[in-house]
């Protein structure tokens, strides 16, 4: 049973990696549909840390600045892929 659960988890992770590579390929080819919006990078980084199970070892501390200082205008999906792959 443990082996099956591990196989399922690793298959999901492989699917995510393939999807990320395909998205990066679309970006390189200029065929990705980008949706520019205010994106909280610290929120995305924190989600990446939690997803990878690093919460006990890594703390994301956003700057204590005015509201909106934590955001940039970016395509949220692309930023998520880049953050995820950079942390891999």
mmCIF file with all atom_site columns, C-alpha atoms in Angstrom:
data_model
loop_
_atom_site.group_PDB
_atom_site.id
_atom_site.type_symbol
_atom_site.label_atom_id
_atom_site.label_alt_id
_atom_site.label_comp_id
_atom_site.label_asym_id
_atom_site.label_entity_id
_atom_site.label_seq_id
_atom_site.pdbx_PDB_ins_code
_atom_site.Cartn_x
_atom_site.Cartn_y
_atom_site.Cartn_z
_atom_site.occupancy
_atom_site.B_iso_or_equiv
_atom_site.pdbx_formal_charge
_atom_site.auth_seq_id
_atom_site.auth_comp_id
_atom_site.auth_asym_id
_atom_site.auth_atom_id
_atom_site.pdbx_PDB_model_num
ATOM 1  C CA . UNK A 1 1  ? 0.000  0.000  0.000   1.00 0.00 ? 1  UNK A CA 1
ATOM 2  C CA . UNK A 1 2  ? 2.827  2.437  0.866   1.00 0.00 ? 2  UNK A CA 1
ATOM 3  C CA . UNK A 1 3  ? 4.517  1.683  -2.443  1.00 0.00 ? 3  UNK A CA 1
ATOM 4  C CA . UNK A 1 4  ? 1.306  2.427  -4.330  1.00 0.00 ? 4  UNK A CA 1
ATOM 5  C CA . UNK A 1 5  ? 0.849  5.725  -2.486  1.00 0.00 ? 5  UNK A CA 1
ATOM 6  C CA . UNK A 1 6  ? 4.441  6.681  -3.215  1.00 0.00 ? 6  UNK A CA 1
ATOM 7  C CA . UNK A 1 7  ? 4.005  5.779  -6.888  1.00 0.00 ? 7  UNK A CA 1
ATOM 8  C CA . UNK A 1 8  ? 0.860  7.926  -7.109  1.00 0.00 ? 8  UNK A CA 1
ATOM 9  C CA . UNK A 1 9  ? 2.563  10.877 -5.394  1.00 0.00 ? 9  UNK A CA 1
ATOM 10 C CA . UNK A 1 10 ? 5.621  10.652 -7.644  1.00 0.00 ? 10 UNK A CA 1
ATOM 11 C CA . UNK A 1 11 ? 3.431  10.331 -10.748 1.00 0.00 ? 11 UNK A CA 1
ATOM 12 C CA . UNK A 1 12 ? 1.588  13.515 -9.754  1.00 0.00 ? 12 UNK A CA 1
ATOM 13 C CA . UNK A 1 13 ? 4.895  15.301 -9.226  1.00 0.00 ? 13 UNK A CA 1
ATOM 14 C CA . UNK A 1 14 ? 6.121  14.131 -12.641 1.00 0.00 ? 14 UNK A CA 1
ATOM 15 C CA . UNK A 1 15 ? 2.908  15.377 -14.264 1.00 0.00 ? 15 UNK A CA 1
ATOM 16 C CA . UNK A 1 16 ? 3.380  18.782 -12.609 1.00 0.00 ? 16 UNK A CA 1
ATOM 17 C CA . UNK A 1 17 ? 6.963  18.965 -13.876 1.00 0.00 ? 17 UNK A CA 1
ATOM 18 C CA . UNK A 1 18 ? 5.891  18.084 -17.429 1.00 0.00 ? 18 UNK A CA 1
ATOM 19 C CA . UNK A 1 19 ? 3.130  20.706 -17.312 1.00 0.00 ? 19 UNK A CA 1
ATOM 20 C CA . UNK A 1 20 ? 5.635  23.291 -16.066 1.00 0.00 ? 20 UNK A CA 1
ATOM 21 C CA . UNK A 1 21 ? 8.081  22.412 -18.850 1.00 0.00 ? 21 UNK A CA 1
ATOM 22 C CA . UNK A 1 22 ? 5.297  22.712 -21.421 1.00 0.00 ? 22 UNK A CA 1
ATOM 23 C CA . UNK A 1 23 ? 4.340  26.134 -20.022 1.00 0.00 ? 23 UNK A CA 1
ATOM 24 C CA . UNK A 1 24 ? 7.954  27.295 -20.197 1.00 0.00 ? 24 UNK A CA 1
ATOM 25 C CA . UNK A 1 25 ? 8.127  26.032 -23.807 1.00 0.00 ? 25 UNK A CA 1
ATOM 26 C CA . UNK A 1 26 ? 4.981  28.050 -24.660 1.00 0.00 ? 26 UNK A CA 1
ATOM 27 C CA . UNK A 1 27 ? 6.587  31.120 -23.086 1.00 0.00 ? 27 UNK A CA 1
ATOM 28 C CA . UNK A 1 28 ? 9.750  30.593 -25.130 1.00 0.00 ? 28 UNK A CA 1
ATOM 29 C CA . UNK A 1 29 ? 7.711  30.138 -28.302 1.00 0.00 ? 29 UNK A CA 1
ATOM 30 C CA . UNK A 1 30 ? 5.642  33.240 -27.558 1.00 0.00 ? 30 UNK A CA 1
ATOM 31 C CA . UNK A 1 31 ? 2.387  31.272 -27.660 1.00 0.00 ? 31 UNK A CA 1
ATOM 32 C CA . UNK A 1 32 ? 1.453  31.445 -23.972 1.00 0.00 ? 32 UNK A CA 1
ATOM 33 C CA . UNK A 1 33 ? -1.617 33.478 -23.077 1.00 0.00 ? 33 UNK A CA 1
ATOM 34 C CA . UNK A 1 34 ? -0.376 35.888 -20.435 1.00 0.00 ? 34 UNK A CA 1
ATOM 35 C CA . UNK A 1 35 ? -2.750 37.571 -17.989 1.00 0.00 ? 35 UNK A CA 1
ATOM 36 C CA . UNK A 1 36 ? -1.031 40.496 -16.288 1.00 0.00 ? 36 UNK A CA 1
ATOM 37 C CA . UNK A 1 37 ? -2.288 41.225 -12.782 1.00 0.00 ? 37 UNK A CA 1
ATOM 38 C CA . UNK A 1 38 ? -1.131 42.305 -9.339  1.00 0.00 ? 38 UNK A CA 1
ATOM 39 C CA . UNK A 1 39 ? 0.646  39.272 -7.904  1.00 0.00 ? 39 UNK A CA 1
ATOM 40 C CA . UNK A 1 40 ? 1.814  38.824 -4.316  1.00 0.00 ? 40 UNK A CA 1
ATOM 41 C CA . UNK A 1 41 ? 5.212  37.146 -4.685  1.00 0.00 ? 41 UNK A CA 1
ATOM 42 C CA . UNK A 1 42 ? 5.597  36.457 -0.966  1.00 0.00 ? 42 UNK A CA 1
ATOM 43 C CA . UNK A 1 43 ? 2.261  34.637 -0.935  1.00 0.00 ? 43 UNK A CA 1
ATOM 44 C CA . UNK A 1 44 ? 3.429  32.532 -3.870  1.00 0.00 ? 44 UNK A CA 1
ATOM 45 C CA . UNK A 1 45 ? 6.781  31.781 -2.233  1.00 0.00 ? 45 UNK A CA 1
ATOM 46 C CA . UNK A 1 46 ? 5.035  30.793 0.994   1.00 0.00 ? 46 UNK A CA 1
ATOM 47 C CA . UNK A 1 47 ? 2.709  28.448 -0.919  1.00 0.00 ? 47 UNK A CA 1
ATOM 48 C CA . UNK A 1 48 ? 5.712  26.871 -2.648  1.00 0.00 ? 48 UNK A CA 1
ATOM 49 C CA . UNK A 1 49 ? 7.455  26.284 0.698   1.00 0.00 ? 49 UNK A CA 1
ATOM 50 C CA . UNK A 1 50 ? 4.309  24.714 2.190   1.00 0.00 ? 50 UNK A CA 1
ATOM 51 C CA . UNK A 1 51 ? 3.697  22.517 -0.875  1.00 0.00 ? 51 UNK A CA 1
ATOM 52 C CA . UNK A 1 52 ? 7.229  21.151 -0.738  1.00 0.00 ? 52 UNK A CA 1
ATOM 53 C CA . UNK A 1 53 ? 6.948  20.425 2.997   1.00 0.00 ? 53 UNK A CA 1
ATOM 54 C CA . UNK A 1 54 ? 9.684  22.876 3.938   1.00 0.00 ? 54 UNK A CA 1
ATOM 55 C CA . UNK A 1 55 ? 7.614  24.894 6.438   1.00 0.00 ? 55 UNK A CA 1
ATOM 56 C CA . UNK A 1 56 ? 9.650  23.651 9.403   1.00 0.00 ? 56 UNK A CA 1
ATOM 57 C CA . UNK A 1 57 ? 12.917 24.728 7.782   1.00 0.00 ? 57 UNK A CA 1
ATOM 58 C CA . UNK A 1 58 ? 12.037 27.836 5.758   1.00 0.00 ? 58 UNK A CA 1
ATOM 59 C CA . UNK A 1 59 ? 10.230 31.013 6.768   1.00 0.00 ? 59 UNK A CA 1
ATOM 60 C CA . UNK A 1 60 ? 9.028  33.544 4.210   1.00 0.00 ? 60 UNK A CA 1
ATOM 61 C CA . UNK A 1 61 ? 9.041  37.020 5.728   1.00 0.00 ? 61 UNK A CA 1
ATOM 62 C CA . UNK A 1 62 ? 7.452  39.699 3.586   1.00 0.00 ? 62 UNK A CA 1
ATOM 63 C CA . UNK A 1 63 ? 8.779  43.242 3.890   1.00 0.00 ? 63 UNK A CA 1
ATOM 64 C CA . UNK A 1 64 ? 6.931  45.405 6.379   1.00 0.00 ? 64 UNK A CA 1
ATOM 65 C CA . UNK A 1 65 ? 6.131  48.170 3.918   1.00 0.00 ? 65 UNK A CA 1
ATOM 66 C CA . UNK A 1 66 ? 3.051  49.935 2.737   1.00 0.00 ? 66 UNK A CA 1
ATOM 67 C CA . UNK A 1 67 ? 0.142  47.888 1.324   1.00 0.00 ? 67 UNK A CA 1
ATOM 68 C CA . UNK A 1 68 ? 0.896  46.743 -2.195  1.00 0.00 ? 68 UNK A CA 1
ATOM 69 C CA . UNK A 1 69 ? 4.659  46.740 -1.672  1.00 0.00 ? 69 UNK A CA 1
ATOM 70 C CA . UNK A 1 70 ? 4.643  42.949 -1.778  1.00 0.00 ? 70 UNK A CA 1
ATOM 71 C CA . UNK A 1 71 ? 3.095  42.790 -5.227  1.00 0.00 ? 71 UNK A CA 1
ATOM 72 C CA . UNK A 1 72 ? 4.319  43.091 -8.772  1.00 0.00 ? 72 UNK A CA 1
ATOM 73 C CA . UNK A 1 73 ? 2.460  43.119 -12.062 1.00 0.00 ? 73 UNK A CA 1
ATOM 74 C CA . UNK A 1 74 ? 3.049  39.680 -13.546 1.00 0.00 ? 74 UNK A CA 1
ATOM 75 C CA . UNK A 1 75 ? 1.338  36.732 -15.123 1.00 0.00 ? 75 UNK A CA 1
ATOM 76 C CA . UNK A 1 76 ? 0.482  34.747 -11.993 1.00 0.00 ? 76 UNK A CA 1
ATOM 77 C CA . UNK A 1 77 ? 0.671  31.317 -13.659 1.00 0.00 ? 77 UNK A CA 1
ATOM 78 C CA . UNK A 1 78 ? 4.081  32.050 -15.157 1.00 0.00 ? 78 UNK A CA 1
ATOM 79 C CA . UNK A 1 79 ? 5.409  33.433 -11.886 1.00 0.00 ? 79 UNK A CA 1
ATOM 80 C CA . UNK A 1 80 ? 4.179  30.311 -10.074 1.00 0.00 ? 80 UNK A CA 1
ATOM 81 C CA . UNK A 1 81 ? 5.974  28.050 -12.557 1.00 0.00 ? 81 UNK A CA 1
ATOM 82 C CA . UNK A 1 82 ? 9.199  30.044 -12.271 1.00 0.00 ? 82 UNK A CA 1
ATOM 83 C CA . UNK A 1 83 ? 9.114  30.064 -8.465  1.00 0.00 ? 83 UNK A CA 1
ATOM 84 C CA . UNK A 1 84 ? 8.296  26.372 -8.317  1.00 0.00 ? 84 UNK A CA 1
ATOM 85 C CA . UNK A 1 85 ? 11.037 25.351 -10.728 1.00 0.00 ? 85 UNK A CA 1
ATOM 86 C CA . UNK A 1 86 ? 13.601 27.626 -9.107  1.00 0.00 ? 86 UNK A CA 1
ATOM 87 C CA . UNK A 1 87 ? 12.922 25.974 -5.754  1.00 0.00 ? 87 UNK A CA 1
ATOM 88 C CA . UNK A 1 88 ? 13.121 22.449 -7.195  1.00 0.00 ? 88 UNK A CA 1
#
